[in-house]
C-alpha cells in the first residue's frame, strides 16, 4: 500500500462521449490497427502461407510423390495448418505469460503512448516484410516468416492490453460502452474497405476484366502479389491512421514515472491478485467464463472459414466476398454491443450475444450441398451469378452475418464488463489477466474439433463440439453478480 500511495497521481476517469475528441481518438486506433489481424491473421495471409507456401513447397519437394494426388494434397494442407497452429501456439504462450505483467505495470508507470508507439512500429515493420513471403524459397525463408508472424502477434496483444488500459479515460463512464463498440465497428469497417479495394483492383480484373482490363499497379496474380500486398497495405494503413490517436487520445500515465519500479511493483501486484482472487470473486468468475466462451468464439471464427470452404466448396472469390460481408456486419456488431450494454445491461447483453452465436452455429451445421435445416428443405440453384449461386450458399452467408454481429458485440460487451468489474485504477492489470483468459486455453477449441471429427468421422459433429465450450462459458457467466454501480 505504501508504494501505491507514493506513486504519481494518475487520471482514472475521462469526459465526453464516443464522438468527443478523446473518445473518437481511442476508437480510431482500432480503425488503424485491426485490419492487420483481419487481413493477415484470419482471411488472406495465413491461408496463403499455409496453402501456397508450406503446402505447395512440400508438394514441390517430391517427398509426397509416393502418395495419390488426393492424399498428397491432404498431407500438404495438414502441414500448412499445423504450421499456422504452431505460430499461434508460440505467440499465444508468450503473450499469455507476459501480458498480465505488462498490464499491471501500465497502471503504475509513465505515459502509455510511447509503449504503443513501440508495439505499433513492430507490427508495421513485420507486416511490411510479409511482401517478401514467396513460395519456393524465393523470398524470406519459412522460419523468418514464422518469426515475423509471432513477433507481430505478440506486439498486437501488447498493443491491445495497452490500448484497453486507456479505455477508462477515453470518455465519461456512461459512454465507455459506446466508445468501445465504435472502436470495434471502425476496425471492421476499415478491413471491409481494404477487402473491397483488393477485389476491385486485383481479383475481378484478373477473372473477368472488370472494372479494369487487368490488375492495377502492376500486380502479378500468378506470383500471389494480390495476397502478399496485404502486408504492406496494412503497414501503411497502420502508420497513417494511428496519427490521430497519438495526437488526441487521453493518456492516463503520469509523465516522468519510472517504468522499472512499475514493472517490479506490477509483477508483485499480479502475484498478489492471484493469491487474493477471493477479494475479486465476481471478476475472476467472469474471467473464467470468458476463458471458455472466448475460446469457443475464436475457434468458430478461425475454423468456420476452413469448414465452409471444404464442406460447401467455396472458392477464393467467394471466400473474399465472405470476408467483406462478415467484416461489414461486424461493424454493426461493434455498435450493437455498446447499445445493448446501455439498454439491457452488460451481463444480459453478453448472454444474448453468446446465445445468438450458438443458435447461428447450429443452423449453419444443418446446411449441406444437398439440403438445409437437417434435410427439411432441398437445396436448389437460385441464380446464375459469379458467387453464392445456391440456396445453401445464401442461407449460410446470411447466418454468417449473425455470427459476425454477435461475436463483435460480445467482444465490446466483454471489455465493458471488465472495466465495470475491475477495481478503480487497476484496469490495465486486469486487462492483462483478461488477455490470459483469452489466450491460455486457445488450444481447447481446435482440440475438440479435431478429436470429435476423428471419433465420428464427420466434419459437422467436429464443428458442433465447439458448443460445449459455449455452454460452459455461458453457465459460468450466469453466476457472475454485477455491482450496483454503473
Short mmCIF file of N, CA and C in Angstrom, two decimals, residues 244-417:
data_model
loop_
_atom_site.label_atom_id
_atom_site.label_comp_id
_atom_site.label_asym_id
_atom_site.label_seq_id
_atom_site.Cartn_x
_atom_site.Cartn_y
_atom_site.Cartn_z
N UNK A 244 -3.92 10.24 -35.73
CA UNK A 244 -4.96 10.94 -34.94
C UNK A 244 -5.06 10.44 -33.51
N UNK A 245 -4.81 9.15 -33.31
CA UNK A 245 -4.85 8.62 -31.95
C UNK A 245 -3.76 9.26 -31.09
N UNK A 246 -2.54 9.28 -31.59
CA UNK A 246 -1.43 9.82 -30.80
C UNK A 246 -1.59 11.31 -30.54
N UNK A 247 -2.26 12.01 -31.45
CA UNK A 247 -2.44 13.46 -31.27
C UNK A 247 -3.54 13.80 -30.28
N UNK A 248 -4.58 12.95 -30.19
CA UNK A 248 -5.78 13.36 -29.46
C UNK A 248 -6.20 12.45 -28.30
N UNK A 249 -5.71 11.22 -28.23
CA UNK A 249 -6.17 10.29 -27.19
C UNK A 249 -5.69 10.74 -25.81
N UNK A 250 -6.50 10.45 -24.80
CA UNK A 250 -6.14 10.75 -23.42
C UNK A 250 -5.23 9.66 -22.88
N UNK A 251 -4.10 10.07 -22.30
CA UNK A 251 -3.14 9.12 -21.75
C UNK A 251 -3.23 9.18 -20.22
N UNK A 252 -3.59 8.06 -19.56
CA UNK A 252 -3.72 8.08 -18.10
C UNK A 252 -2.40 8.07 -17.36
N UNK A 253 -1.29 7.83 -18.08
CA UNK A 253 0.00 7.73 -17.43
C UNK A 253 0.50 9.06 -16.89
N UNK A 254 1.41 8.97 -15.95
CA UNK A 254 2.00 10.17 -15.34
C UNK A 254 3.38 10.40 -15.93
N UNK A 255 3.60 11.57 -16.52
CA UNK A 255 4.87 11.88 -17.12
C UNK A 255 5.99 11.83 -16.08
N UNK A 256 7.07 11.15 -16.42
CA UNK A 256 8.21 11.07 -15.53
C UNK A 256 8.19 9.90 -14.57
N UNK A 257 7.09 9.15 -14.51
CA UNK A 257 7.03 8.00 -13.61
C UNK A 257 8.00 6.92 -14.09
N UNK A 258 8.62 6.21 -13.16
CA UNK A 258 9.64 5.23 -13.51
C UNK A 258 9.04 3.89 -13.92
N UNK A 259 9.51 3.36 -15.06
CA UNK A 259 8.99 2.09 -15.54
C UNK A 259 9.61 0.90 -14.83
N UNK A 260 10.85 1.04 -14.39
CA UNK A 260 11.48 -0.09 -13.70
C UNK A 260 10.70 -0.42 -12.43
N UNK A 261 10.42 0.61 -11.62
CA UNK A 261 9.64 0.39 -10.41
C UNK A 261 8.24 -0.10 -10.73
N UNK A 262 7.68 0.41 -11.84
CA UNK A 262 6.33 0.00 -12.22
C UNK A 262 6.28 -1.49 -12.54
N UNK A 263 7.27 -1.99 -13.26
CA UNK A 263 7.26 -3.42 -13.61
C UNK A 263 7.50 -4.29 -12.38
N UNK A 264 8.38 -3.85 -11.47
CA UNK A 264 8.63 -4.63 -10.25
C UNK A 264 7.37 -4.68 -9.39
N UNK A 265 6.78 -3.51 -9.14
CA UNK A 265 5.57 -3.47 -8.32
C UNK A 265 4.41 -4.13 -9.05
N UNK A 266 4.36 -3.97 -10.38
CA UNK A 266 3.29 -4.61 -11.15
C UNK A 266 3.35 -6.12 -11.06
N UNK A 267 4.56 -6.68 -11.14
CA UNK A 267 4.72 -8.13 -11.02
C UNK A 267 4.27 -8.61 -9.65
N UNK A 268 4.65 -7.87 -8.61
CA UNK A 268 4.20 -8.23 -7.26
C UNK A 268 2.69 -8.17 -7.15
N UNK A 269 2.10 -7.15 -7.80
CA UNK A 269 0.65 -6.99 -7.74
C UNK A 269 -0.08 -8.12 -8.44
N UNK A 270 0.46 -8.58 -9.58
CA UNK A 270 -0.17 -9.70 -10.28
C UNK A 270 -0.16 -10.94 -9.40
N UNK A 271 0.98 -11.19 -8.74
CA UNK A 271 1.07 -12.35 -7.85
C UNK A 271 0.08 -12.21 -6.70
N UNK A 272 -0.01 -10.99 -6.16
CA UNK A 272 -0.99 -10.75 -5.08
C UNK A 272 -2.41 -10.96 -5.58
N UNK A 273 -2.67 -10.53 -6.82
CA UNK A 273 -4.01 -10.67 -7.37
C UNK A 273 -4.42 -12.13 -7.46
N UNK A 274 -3.49 -12.99 -7.91
CA UNK A 274 -3.79 -14.41 -7.97
C UNK A 274 -4.01 -14.98 -6.57
N UNK A 275 -3.18 -14.53 -5.61
CA UNK A 275 -3.30 -15.04 -4.24
C UNK A 275 -4.58 -14.57 -3.56
N UNK A 276 -4.99 -13.35 -3.92
CA UNK A 276 -6.16 -12.77 -3.27
C UNK A 276 -7.37 -12.77 -4.20
N UNK A 277 -7.46 -13.82 -5.02
CA UNK A 277 -8.53 -13.88 -6.01
C UNK A 277 -9.92 -13.80 -5.37
N UNK A 278 -10.01 -14.28 -4.12
CA UNK A 278 -11.32 -14.27 -3.46
C UNK A 278 -11.82 -12.85 -3.23
N UNK A 279 -10.90 -11.87 -3.19
CA UNK A 279 -11.31 -10.48 -3.00
C UNK A 279 -11.97 -9.92 -4.25
N UNK A 280 -11.72 -10.54 -5.38
CA UNK A 280 -12.30 -10.11 -6.67
C UNK A 280 -13.07 -11.28 -7.27
N UNK A 281 -13.91 -11.87 -6.45
CA UNK A 281 -14.55 -13.13 -6.84
C UNK A 281 -15.37 -13.00 -8.11
N UNK A 282 -16.16 -11.92 -8.20
CA UNK A 282 -17.03 -11.78 -9.37
C UNK A 282 -16.21 -11.56 -10.65
N UNK A 283 -15.15 -10.77 -10.53
CA UNK A 283 -14.31 -10.54 -11.70
C UNK A 283 -13.63 -11.84 -12.14
N UNK A 284 -13.15 -12.61 -11.16
CA UNK A 284 -12.50 -13.87 -11.50
C UNK A 284 -13.48 -14.86 -12.13
N UNK A 285 -14.72 -14.86 -11.64
CA UNK A 285 -15.74 -15.73 -12.25
C UNK A 285 -15.99 -15.32 -13.70
N UNK A 286 -16.00 -14.01 -13.94
CA UNK A 286 -16.17 -13.53 -15.31
C UNK A 286 -15.02 -13.96 -16.19
N UNK A 287 -13.78 -13.84 -15.68
CA UNK A 287 -12.63 -14.22 -16.48
C UNK A 287 -12.62 -15.71 -16.79
N UNK A 288 -13.09 -16.54 -15.84
CA UNK A 288 -13.21 -17.98 -16.10
C UNK A 288 -14.25 -18.22 -17.19
N UNK A 289 -15.38 -17.53 -17.09
CA UNK A 289 -16.42 -17.67 -18.11
C UNK A 289 -15.89 -17.26 -19.48
N UNK A 290 -15.18 -16.13 -19.51
CA UNK A 290 -14.65 -15.65 -20.78
C UNK A 290 -13.62 -16.62 -21.36
N UNK A 291 -12.87 -17.28 -20.48
CA UNK A 291 -11.86 -18.23 -20.94
C UNK A 291 -12.48 -19.28 -21.85
N UNK A 292 -13.72 -19.69 -21.52
CA UNK A 292 -14.38 -20.74 -22.30
C UNK A 292 -15.14 -20.16 -23.51
N UNK A 293 -15.97 -19.13 -23.28
CA UNK A 293 -16.76 -18.65 -24.42
C UNK A 293 -15.90 -17.93 -25.45
N UNK A 294 -14.83 -17.26 -25.00
CA UNK A 294 -13.94 -16.60 -25.97
C UNK A 294 -13.16 -17.62 -26.79
N UNK A 295 -12.77 -18.74 -26.15
CA UNK A 295 -12.08 -19.79 -26.89
C UNK A 295 -13.01 -20.42 -27.91
N UNK A 296 -14.27 -20.63 -27.51
CA UNK A 296 -15.25 -21.17 -28.45
C UNK A 296 -15.47 -20.22 -29.62
N UNK A 297 -15.58 -18.94 -29.33
CA UNK A 297 -15.78 -17.95 -30.39
C UNK A 297 -14.58 -17.89 -31.32
N UNK A 298 -13.37 -17.93 -30.74
CA UNK A 298 -12.16 -17.89 -31.57
C UNK A 298 -12.09 -19.09 -32.50
N UNK A 299 -12.44 -20.27 -31.98
CA UNK A 299 -12.44 -21.48 -32.82
C UNK A 299 -13.50 -21.39 -33.91
N UNK A 300 -14.67 -20.87 -33.54
CA UNK A 300 -15.75 -20.75 -34.52
C UNK A 300 -15.35 -19.81 -35.66
N UNK A 301 -14.73 -18.68 -35.32
CA UNK A 301 -14.33 -17.72 -36.35
C UNK A 301 -13.16 -18.22 -37.18
N UNK A 302 -12.17 -18.83 -36.50
CA UNK A 302 -10.97 -19.26 -37.21
C UNK A 302 -11.22 -20.48 -38.08
N UNK A 303 -11.98 -21.44 -37.57
CA UNK A 303 -12.21 -22.69 -38.31
C UNK A 303 -13.45 -22.63 -39.18
N UNK A 304 -14.29 -21.63 -38.96
CA UNK A 304 -15.51 -21.53 -39.77
C UNK A 304 -15.21 -21.32 -41.24
N UNK A 305 -14.18 -20.52 -41.53
CA UNK A 305 -13.83 -20.28 -42.93
C UNK A 305 -13.31 -21.56 -43.59
N UNK A 306 -12.50 -22.33 -42.85
CA UNK A 306 -12.00 -23.60 -43.37
C UNK A 306 -13.15 -24.57 -43.58
N UNK A 307 -14.07 -24.62 -42.64
CA UNK A 307 -15.21 -25.52 -42.73
C UNK A 307 -16.06 -25.24 -43.97
N UNK A 308 -16.41 -23.98 -44.18
CA UNK A 308 -17.29 -23.67 -45.31
C UNK A 308 -16.58 -23.88 -46.63
N UNK A 309 -15.27 -23.61 -46.67
CA UNK A 309 -14.51 -23.81 -47.91
C UNK A 309 -14.50 -25.28 -48.31
N UNK A 310 -14.35 -26.16 -47.31
CA UNK A 310 -14.30 -27.60 -47.60
C UNK A 310 -15.70 -28.20 -47.75
N UNK A 311 -16.59 -27.83 -46.86
CA UNK A 311 -17.89 -28.50 -46.82
C UNK A 311 -18.84 -28.03 -47.92
N UNK A 312 -18.82 -26.74 -48.21
CA UNK A 312 -19.68 -26.22 -49.27
C UNK A 312 -18.91 -25.92 -50.55
N UNK A 313 -17.59 -26.09 -50.53
CA UNK A 313 -16.79 -25.92 -51.72
C UNK A 313 -16.66 -24.49 -52.20
N UNK A 314 -16.61 -23.52 -51.29
CA UNK A 314 -16.47 -22.13 -51.69
C UNK A 314 -15.05 -21.86 -52.19
N UNK A 315 -14.95 -21.10 -53.30
CA UNK A 315 -13.66 -20.76 -53.90
C UNK A 315 -13.09 -19.47 -53.35
N UNK A 316 -11.99 -19.00 -53.98
CA UNK A 316 -11.27 -17.84 -53.46
C UNK A 316 -12.12 -16.57 -53.49
N UNK A 317 -12.82 -16.32 -54.60
CA UNK A 317 -13.63 -15.12 -54.69
C UNK A 317 -14.77 -15.17 -53.69
N UNK A 318 -15.37 -16.34 -53.52
CA UNK A 318 -16.45 -16.47 -52.54
C UNK A 318 -15.93 -16.23 -51.12
N UNK A 319 -14.74 -16.73 -50.83
CA UNK A 319 -14.18 -16.52 -49.51
C UNK A 319 -13.85 -15.06 -49.27
N UNK A 320 -13.39 -14.38 -50.32
CA UNK A 320 -13.09 -12.95 -50.17
C UNK A 320 -14.37 -12.15 -49.97
N UNK A 321 -15.41 -12.53 -50.71
CA UNK A 321 -16.71 -11.87 -50.51
C UNK A 321 -17.26 -12.17 -49.12
N UNK A 322 -17.03 -13.39 -48.67
CA UNK A 322 -17.42 -13.77 -47.31
C UNK A 322 -16.73 -12.87 -46.29
N UNK A 323 -15.44 -12.61 -46.48
CA UNK A 323 -14.69 -11.76 -45.57
C UNK A 323 -15.23 -10.33 -45.57
N UNK A 324 -15.55 -9.82 -46.76
CA UNK A 324 -16.11 -8.47 -46.87
C UNK A 324 -17.44 -8.38 -46.14
N UNK A 325 -18.30 -9.37 -46.41
CA UNK A 325 -19.63 -9.36 -45.81
C UNK A 325 -19.54 -9.48 -44.29
N UNK A 326 -18.69 -10.40 -43.80
CA UNK A 326 -18.56 -10.59 -42.35
C UNK A 326 -18.00 -9.35 -41.68
N UNK A 327 -17.00 -8.71 -42.31
CA UNK A 327 -16.40 -7.51 -41.73
C UNK A 327 -17.40 -6.36 -41.69
N UNK A 328 -18.20 -6.24 -42.75
CA UNK A 328 -19.21 -5.18 -42.77
C UNK A 328 -20.25 -5.40 -41.69
N UNK A 329 -20.66 -6.65 -41.50
CA UNK A 329 -21.63 -6.96 -40.44
C UNK A 329 -21.02 -6.73 -39.07
N UNK A 330 -19.73 -7.05 -38.93
CA UNK A 330 -19.06 -6.86 -37.65
C UNK A 330 -19.01 -5.39 -37.26
N UNK A 331 -18.97 -4.49 -38.26
CA UNK A 331 -19.02 -3.06 -37.96
C UNK A 331 -20.29 -2.73 -37.19
N UNK A 332 -21.41 -3.27 -37.66
CA UNK A 332 -22.67 -3.07 -36.94
C UNK A 332 -22.67 -3.75 -35.59
N UNK A 333 -21.96 -4.89 -35.48
CA UNK A 333 -21.88 -5.60 -34.21
C UNK A 333 -21.22 -4.79 -33.13
N UNK A 334 -20.17 -4.05 -33.49
CA UNK A 334 -19.50 -3.22 -32.51
C UNK A 334 -20.43 -2.15 -31.94
N UNK A 335 -21.21 -1.53 -32.82
CA UNK A 335 -22.16 -0.52 -32.37
C UNK A 335 -23.30 -1.15 -31.57
N UNK A 336 -23.76 -2.34 -32.02
CA UNK A 336 -24.84 -3.02 -31.32
C UNK A 336 -24.43 -3.40 -29.90
N UNK A 337 -23.18 -3.85 -29.74
CA UNK A 337 -22.71 -4.23 -28.41
C UNK A 337 -22.81 -3.07 -27.43
N UNK A 338 -22.34 -1.90 -27.85
CA UNK A 338 -22.43 -0.74 -26.97
C UNK A 338 -23.87 -0.36 -26.68
N UNK A 339 -24.75 -0.44 -27.69
CA UNK A 339 -26.16 -0.09 -27.49
C UNK A 339 -26.84 -1.07 -26.54
N UNK A 340 -26.58 -2.37 -26.72
CA UNK A 340 -27.20 -3.37 -25.85
C UNK A 340 -26.73 -3.23 -24.41
N UNK A 341 -25.44 -2.92 -24.22
CA UNK A 341 -24.92 -2.72 -22.86
C UNK A 341 -25.73 -1.67 -22.12
N UNK A 342 -26.05 -0.59 -22.83
CA UNK A 342 -26.79 0.51 -22.21
C UNK A 342 -28.26 0.15 -22.01
N UNK A 343 -28.85 -0.54 -22.98
CA UNK A 343 -30.29 -0.81 -22.95
C UNK A 343 -30.67 -1.89 -21.94
N UNK A 344 -29.92 -2.99 -21.91
CA UNK A 344 -30.33 -4.11 -21.06
C UNK A 344 -29.29 -4.51 -20.02
N UNK A 345 -28.16 -3.82 -19.99
CA UNK A 345 -27.11 -4.16 -19.05
C UNK A 345 -26.06 -5.04 -19.71
N UNK A 346 -24.81 -4.90 -19.28
CA UNK A 346 -23.71 -5.56 -19.97
C UNK A 346 -23.78 -7.08 -19.83
N UNK A 347 -24.18 -7.59 -18.67
CA UNK A 347 -24.23 -9.04 -18.49
C UNK A 347 -25.32 -9.66 -19.37
N UNK A 348 -26.51 -9.07 -19.35
CA UNK A 348 -27.60 -9.59 -20.20
C UNK A 348 -27.23 -9.48 -21.67
N UNK A 349 -26.59 -8.39 -22.04
CA UNK A 349 -26.17 -8.22 -23.44
C UNK A 349 -25.22 -9.34 -23.85
N UNK A 350 -24.28 -9.67 -22.98
CA UNK A 350 -23.30 -10.71 -23.28
C UNK A 350 -23.98 -12.07 -23.41
N UNK A 351 -24.95 -12.35 -22.56
CA UNK A 351 -25.68 -13.62 -22.65
C UNK A 351 -26.44 -13.71 -23.97
N UNK A 352 -27.11 -12.63 -24.35
CA UNK A 352 -27.85 -12.61 -25.61
C UNK A 352 -26.91 -12.85 -26.79
N UNK A 353 -25.75 -12.24 -26.76
CA UNK A 353 -24.79 -12.35 -27.86
C UNK A 353 -24.24 -13.78 -27.99
N UNK A 354 -23.95 -14.42 -26.86
CA UNK A 354 -23.44 -15.79 -26.90
C UNK A 354 -24.51 -16.75 -27.39
N UNK A 355 -25.74 -16.59 -26.91
CA UNK A 355 -26.84 -17.45 -27.35
C UNK A 355 -27.07 -17.30 -28.85
N UNK A 356 -26.98 -16.08 -29.35
CA UNK A 356 -27.15 -15.84 -30.79
C UNK A 356 -26.10 -16.57 -31.59
N UNK A 357 -24.84 -16.57 -31.12
CA UNK A 357 -23.77 -17.28 -31.82
C UNK A 357 -24.03 -18.78 -31.86
N UNK A 358 -24.49 -19.34 -30.73
CA UNK A 358 -24.76 -20.78 -30.68
C UNK A 358 -25.90 -21.16 -31.62
N UNK A 359 -26.97 -20.37 -31.62
CA UNK A 359 -28.11 -20.67 -32.50
C UNK A 359 -27.71 -20.56 -33.96
N UNK A 360 -26.91 -19.56 -34.30
CA UNK A 360 -26.46 -19.41 -35.68
C UNK A 360 -25.56 -20.58 -36.08
N UNK A 361 -24.70 -21.03 -35.16
CA UNK A 361 -23.81 -22.15 -35.48
C UNK A 361 -24.60 -23.43 -35.74
N UNK A 362 -25.59 -23.69 -34.89
CA UNK A 362 -26.41 -24.89 -35.09
C UNK A 362 -27.11 -24.83 -36.44
N UNK A 363 -27.63 -23.68 -36.80
CA UNK A 363 -28.29 -23.52 -38.10
C UNK A 363 -27.31 -23.73 -39.25
N UNK A 364 -26.08 -23.23 -39.10
CA UNK A 364 -25.06 -23.43 -40.13
C UNK A 364 -24.75 -24.91 -40.32
N UNK A 365 -24.66 -25.63 -39.20
CA UNK A 365 -24.32 -27.05 -39.29
C UNK A 365 -25.44 -27.88 -39.89
N UNK A 366 -26.64 -27.30 -40.00
CA UNK A 366 -27.76 -28.02 -40.61
C UNK A 366 -27.73 -27.95 -42.13
N UNK A 367 -26.78 -27.18 -42.69
CA UNK A 367 -26.73 -26.92 -44.13
C UNK A 367 -25.68 -27.80 -44.80
N UNK A 368 -26.06 -28.43 -45.92
CA UNK A 368 -25.12 -29.19 -46.74
C UNK A 368 -25.27 -28.72 -48.19
N UNK A 369 -24.52 -29.34 -49.08
CA UNK A 369 -24.66 -29.01 -50.50
C UNK A 369 -25.98 -29.51 -51.08
N UNK A 370 -26.63 -30.43 -50.35
CA UNK A 370 -27.87 -31.03 -50.87
C UNK A 370 -29.12 -30.49 -50.20
N UNK A 371 -29.02 -30.04 -48.95
CA UNK A 371 -30.23 -29.63 -48.23
C UNK A 371 -29.92 -28.62 -47.15
N UNK A 372 -30.99 -28.10 -46.54
CA UNK A 372 -30.88 -27.16 -45.44
C UNK A 372 -31.71 -27.65 -44.27
N UNK A 373 -31.36 -27.19 -43.07
CA UNK A 373 -32.10 -27.48 -41.84
C UNK A 373 -32.31 -28.98 -41.64
N UNK A 374 -31.17 -29.67 -41.71
CA UNK A 374 -31.12 -31.12 -41.48
C UNK A 374 -32.07 -31.89 -42.39
N UNK A 375 -32.09 -31.49 -43.65
CA UNK A 375 -32.85 -32.21 -44.67
C UNK A 375 -34.28 -31.76 -44.87
N UNK A 376 -34.74 -30.77 -44.14
CA UNK A 376 -36.13 -30.33 -44.26
C UNK A 376 -36.38 -29.56 -45.56
N UNK A 377 -35.36 -28.87 -46.07
CA UNK A 377 -35.50 -28.08 -47.29
C UNK A 377 -34.44 -28.53 -48.28
N UNK A 378 -34.86 -28.82 -49.50
CA UNK A 378 -33.92 -29.26 -50.54
C UNK A 378 -33.17 -28.06 -51.12
N UNK A 379 -31.87 -28.22 -51.33
CA UNK A 379 -31.07 -27.16 -51.91
C UNK A 379 -31.37 -27.01 -53.40
N UNK A 380 -31.27 -25.79 -53.90
CA UNK A 380 -31.50 -25.54 -55.33
C UNK A 380 -30.72 -24.31 -55.75
N UNK A 381 -30.48 -24.19 -57.05
CA UNK A 381 -29.79 -23.02 -57.57
C UNK A 381 -30.76 -21.85 -57.62
N UNK A 382 -30.31 -20.69 -57.11
CA UNK A 382 -31.17 -19.51 -57.03
C UNK A 382 -30.92 -18.56 -58.18
N UNK A 383 -29.64 -18.42 -58.58
CA UNK A 383 -29.32 -17.53 -59.68
C UNK A 383 -28.03 -18.00 -60.33
N UNK A 384 -27.67 -17.39 -61.46
CA UNK A 384 -26.51 -17.81 -62.23
C UNK A 384 -25.44 -16.72 -62.20
N UNK A 385 -25.01 -16.34 -61.00
CA UNK A 385 -24.01 -15.29 -60.85
C UNK A 385 -22.63 -15.86 -60.63
N UNK A 386 -21.69 -15.00 -60.25
CA UNK A 386 -20.32 -15.42 -60.02
C UNK A 386 -20.16 -16.20 -58.72
N UNK A 387 -20.90 -15.81 -57.70
CA UNK A 387 -20.74 -16.42 -56.38
C UNK A 387 -22.10 -16.67 -55.74
N UNK A 388 -22.11 -17.59 -54.73
CA UNK A 388 -23.29 -17.86 -53.92
C UNK A 388 -24.52 -18.14 -54.77
N UNK A 389 -24.44 -19.18 -55.56
CA UNK A 389 -25.49 -19.46 -56.53
C UNK A 389 -26.67 -20.25 -55.96
N UNK A 390 -26.44 -21.00 -54.87
CA UNK A 390 -27.48 -21.89 -54.37
C UNK A 390 -28.12 -21.35 -53.10
N UNK A 391 -29.25 -21.96 -52.74
CA UNK A 391 -29.95 -21.59 -51.52
C UNK A 391 -29.09 -21.88 -50.28
N UNK A 392 -28.35 -22.98 -50.31
CA UNK A 392 -27.46 -23.31 -49.19
C UNK A 392 -26.40 -22.23 -49.01
N UNK A 393 -25.80 -21.79 -50.13
CA UNK A 393 -24.78 -20.75 -50.05
C UNK A 393 -25.33 -19.46 -49.45
N UNK A 394 -26.48 -19.03 -49.94
CA UNK A 394 -27.06 -17.77 -49.50
C UNK A 394 -27.51 -17.84 -48.04
N UNK A 395 -28.08 -18.99 -47.65
CA UNK A 395 -28.51 -19.13 -46.26
C UNK A 395 -27.33 -19.14 -45.31
N UNK A 396 -26.27 -19.87 -45.69
CA UNK A 396 -25.07 -19.90 -44.86
C UNK A 396 -24.48 -18.50 -44.74
N UNK A 397 -24.48 -17.76 -45.86
CA UNK A 397 -23.95 -16.39 -45.84
C UNK A 397 -24.77 -15.52 -44.90
N UNK A 398 -26.09 -15.68 -44.93
CA UNK A 398 -26.94 -14.91 -44.03
C UNK A 398 -26.65 -15.22 -42.56
N UNK A 399 -26.40 -16.48 -42.26
CA UNK A 399 -26.09 -16.86 -40.88
C UNK A 399 -24.72 -16.34 -40.45
N UNK A 400 -23.81 -16.19 -41.41
CA UNK A 400 -22.51 -15.61 -41.09
C UNK A 400 -22.69 -14.19 -40.54
N UNK A 401 -23.67 -13.47 -41.04
CA UNK A 401 -23.91 -12.12 -40.54
C UNK A 401 -24.28 -12.14 -39.06
N UNK A 402 -25.07 -13.13 -38.65
CA UNK A 402 -25.44 -13.25 -37.24
C UNK A 402 -24.21 -13.52 -36.38
N UNK A 403 -23.36 -14.44 -36.84
CA UNK A 403 -22.14 -14.77 -36.10
C UNK A 403 -21.24 -13.55 -35.99
N UNK A 404 -21.04 -12.84 -37.10
CA UNK A 404 -20.14 -11.69 -37.11
C UNK A 404 -20.65 -10.58 -36.19
N UNK A 405 -21.94 -10.30 -36.26
CA UNK A 405 -22.51 -9.25 -35.42
C UNK A 405 -22.43 -9.63 -33.94
N UNK A 406 -22.84 -10.86 -33.62
CA UNK A 406 -22.85 -11.29 -32.22
C UNK A 406 -21.45 -11.41 -31.66
N UNK A 407 -20.50 -11.91 -32.46
CA UNK A 407 -19.13 -12.06 -31.98
C UNK A 407 -18.50 -10.70 -31.67
N UNK A 408 -18.66 -9.74 -32.59
CA UNK A 408 -18.07 -8.42 -32.36
C UNK A 408 -18.74 -7.72 -31.19
N UNK A 409 -20.06 -7.85 -31.10
CA UNK A 409 -20.77 -7.25 -29.97
C UNK A 409 -20.31 -7.86 -28.66
N UNK A 410 -20.04 -9.17 -28.64
CA UNK A 410 -19.60 -9.82 -27.40
C UNK A 410 -18.21 -9.35 -26.98
N UNK A 411 -17.36 -9.04 -27.95
CA UNK A 411 -16.03 -8.50 -27.62
C UNK A 411 -16.18 -7.14 -26.95
N UNK A 412 -17.05 -6.31 -27.52
CA UNK A 412 -17.29 -4.99 -26.94
C UNK A 412 -17.88 -5.11 -25.54
N UNK A 413 -18.88 -5.99 -25.38
CA UNK A 413 -19.52 -6.16 -24.08
C UNK A 413 -18.55 -6.75 -23.06
N UNK A 414 -17.68 -7.65 -23.49
CA UNK A 414 -16.71 -8.25 -22.57
C UNK A 414 -15.76 -7.20 -22.03
N UNK A 415 -15.29 -6.31 -22.90
CA UNK A 415 -14.39 -5.26 -22.45
C UNK A 415 -15.08 -4.33 -21.47
N UNK A 416 -16.33 -3.98 -21.76
CA UNK A 416 -17.06 -3.11 -20.85
C UNK A 416 -17.31 -3.79 -19.51
N UNK A 417 -17.58 -5.09 -19.53
CA UNK A 417 -17.81 -5.83 -18.29
C UNK A 417 -16.54 -5.88 -17.45
#
